[in-house]
Amino acid sequence: MQNVYLDYAATTPTDPEVLEVMTPYFTELFGNPSSIYSFASKSRAAIEKARGQVAAALNALPEEIFFTSSGTEADNWALKGTVEKLRSKGNHVVTTQIEHHAILHTGEYLEKVEGGKVTYLPVDEEGRVRLEDLKAAVTDKTILVSVMFANNEIGTIQPIKEIGAFCREKGILFHTDAVQAAAQVDIDVKALSIDMMSLSAHKMYGPKGTGVFYLRKGLKLENFVHGGGQEKGKRASTENIAGIVGMGFAIEKMKARLPQDKPRISALRDRLIDGILNTVPHTKLNGARGQERLPNNTNFSFIGIEGETLLLDLDAKGISGSTGSACSSGSLDPSHVLMAIGLTHEQAHGSLRLTLGRGTTDEHIDYVLSVLPEIVAKRRKMSPVWEEYVKKFGEK
Ligand SMILES: *Cc1c(COP(=O)(O)O)cnc(C)c1O
């Protein structure tokens, strides 16, 4: 049996070269960067080198880069730090219905605890925010717009440049959760008028537990993690030096590989999409096609089956994927993203996300295409939902 990992949107393996540059900072170069002796200055220098690497990859300045413990922490910082800092200006935040829970649940917290008011913009059937909706939603109390760069479930890339330009013109801060996008598309924070941005190392072949918060020079937020004076007094706690070094190297390498990786992985993606749509009847591709979709993302709805059973069947064949539906996340609700693009409960429950990466080969795609249609057909034969559906719409 083959082992085919197709869940790169959930996490990526740490690149062996990344691990290699990290390793000395666990052992011989373990000094606390805040210490005075010269040996600790090596740790400080390593952090500053990584800060420069991240800045260079994003067309940012090193002083605009802050290291955090995760993408989630960076998202929390952006929202809470803005609402707390700009209270006298307003309390209104605009975001979208399809954000990661790191944004959505922080939004709920702001409303419940901080006196914030949050608008969740709808999206079109491919998962895109409409600029008209954003324009209609902002008020004179709006202090922050947070729209994810690309969606983690269906891969839709948002019109970030237009959103950024609009916010800049209105004097409203603009944050984007670029955790998925930064691993796969070029991001220039200046050209896109981005004020704040969240990244995560483990989505780009770096280690888990390290994130980046980009904060445009001159902007001031409340701190999120309080304590010592690390990160210029803005983000306390002894630095995760190895993680930071890994993040710096991972983003530099990712950027260097992008010109080869992007076309190769998008071609595999399109072959997988066309292969599945051509061989499995009554299947819907969720999200956009072409340039407006992350190079590595596929997401399908198979009418008549449950995403969980599909995952188990695929797992039995050595294929690791994911579903946006219910029980995997411990609730009975289908994915908020799939509901936001207008799917029925049945469609949302029968969803499958396969996300590709550096390790994905032509053989992996062939293998998935050779087993998936059969699995779906077998499960549909046992499904009362499918029986009903066929009665109404026919087999093909
Ligand atoms: C994975 C992910 C996060 C969370 O990042 P962590 O570093 O795992 O906390 C946030 N937003 C999006 C879009 C993600 O895909």
PDB file of C-alpha atoms in Angstrom, residues 4 9 31 36 51 119 137 142 196 198 226 249 251 276 283 314 338 347 358:
ATOM      1  CA  VAL A   4      -0.037   9.449   0.317  1.00  0.00           C
ATOM      2  CA  ALA A   9      -3.130  22.685   4.592  1.00  0.00           C
ATOM      3  CA  GLY A  31      22.045  31.048  25.466  1.00  0.00           C
ATOM      4  CA  ILE A  36      24.823  39.880  28.777  1.00  0.00           C
ATOM      5  CA  ARG A  51      13.795  38.682  11.223  1.00  0.00           C
ATOM      6  CA  THR A 119     -19.666  42.362  11.134  1.00  0.00           C
ATOM      7  CA  ALA A 137     -20.415  47.505   5.990  1.00  0.00           C
ATOM      8  CA  THR A 142     -14.971  50.945  11.960  1.00  0.00           C
ATOM      9  CA  MET A 196      -0.996  43.704   9.852  1.00  0.00           C
ATOM     10  CA  SER A 198      -0.332  36.685  10.459  1.00  0.00           C
ATOM     11  CA  HIS A 226       2.617  40.708  28.803  1.00  0.00           C
ATOM     12  CA  PHE A 249      15.075  29.774   6.843  1.00  0.00           C
ATOM     13  CA  ILE A 251      10.297  31.322   4.393  1.00  0.00           C
ATOM     14  CA  ILE A 276     -12.293  13.482  -9.997  1.00  0.00           C
ATOM     15  CA  THR A 283     -19.531  15.899  -7.648  1.00  0.00           C
ATOM     16  CA  LEU A 314      -9.135   6.619   2.111  1.00  0.00           C
ATOM     17  CA  LEU A 338     -19.072  25.441   3.039  1.00  0.00           C
ATOM     18  CA  GLN A 347     -23.271  18.746   0.175  1.00  0.00           C
ATOM     19  CA  ARG A 358       6.281  19.492  -2.070  1.00  0.00           C
TER      20      ARG A 358
END
